Phi, psi and omega in degrees: 000314178302325180288324174297320182297339180272000180260141180296320183300326180301319185281334176290327186297311177294331177292317177299311180299318182297316182296313183289321177292323178299318180296311184291310183291321178296320179291316179300322182289334186246358183298317181296325179290321176296318178297320179297320177299332180269004180084019182251122183218180172066223186297329180293325175289319178300324179297325178301316181290327176294320178297316179298316181297315180296314181292328177294317177300314178295322181296325178299318180293314182295313183291325175298320176294317181295326179299325178282334185270314186244357176100162183293317185297311183293319178294326175295320176298323178297315179298314179297322178294320178295316179297320177296318178297323177296320178295320179293325177293318178297325180286318189268342186237078184277060177209171188297314176303324177294321177294322177297315178299314180298324180294321177298311182295317179299318181299313179294321177294318178297325180299334180273348185289313182296313176300322179295314182302314184279337183272338181302308179293328180294319183284329184266328184243352180099153185299327183289347184256005184300312182299315181294317183296310181293325180298324179275325185285322186305314178296336183289329182267356182298318181303320180286314183296314185289333183272351186297311183292311177299323178297319179297318178296320179294317179297318179297319180294322184277327183259347178084005177198172179263010183302316179296325179297314182295326177292315179298317180295325175297321177297322177296323177297322178294321177298317179297319179297320177293321177299321177296325177295324183279343180297140173260105185247120177300148176290157178307131181090349179268136181288132176306143187277345185298135180298342184291348181264356184261000000 
């Protein structure tokens, strides 16, 4: 663990996970309230969550496949790009068809977050270090992840809409994309360089 803590990649990983999880969990927690502000309630709101769940399930399969085909970094960029596109759709399309479109995009983007989160330590530090890496990293991203939904509610209450939230969440996706750029990921077949695997 001390040797992992001395690597730059270790510190980028909880930040990447925190940003992407904050976007997804914060949006899921406030989507129904955003829909209510637009006059959308009941079964139509429930359908949005069903769409997200179905697309998220499909996204996990697709993104897991892409990680093996094009690598963790590029597939991570796709997930961050999809989440960012979903935020822009929510911002620019304040009507039910727009919410449906955003839910589809959000679901596929969300589907890539969990495989990315669990694969980052495996790809950078080796399979034997996953438990140690995640055990130390998980508490580090909780402050950002846990504050995402309450912050969104506060911004909505003070500004009268979720527009500012969607802009901030888009910025978090950009931070995650930059973090993926900074990660040092061994190529397929190459042994991770971290001493904890030797």
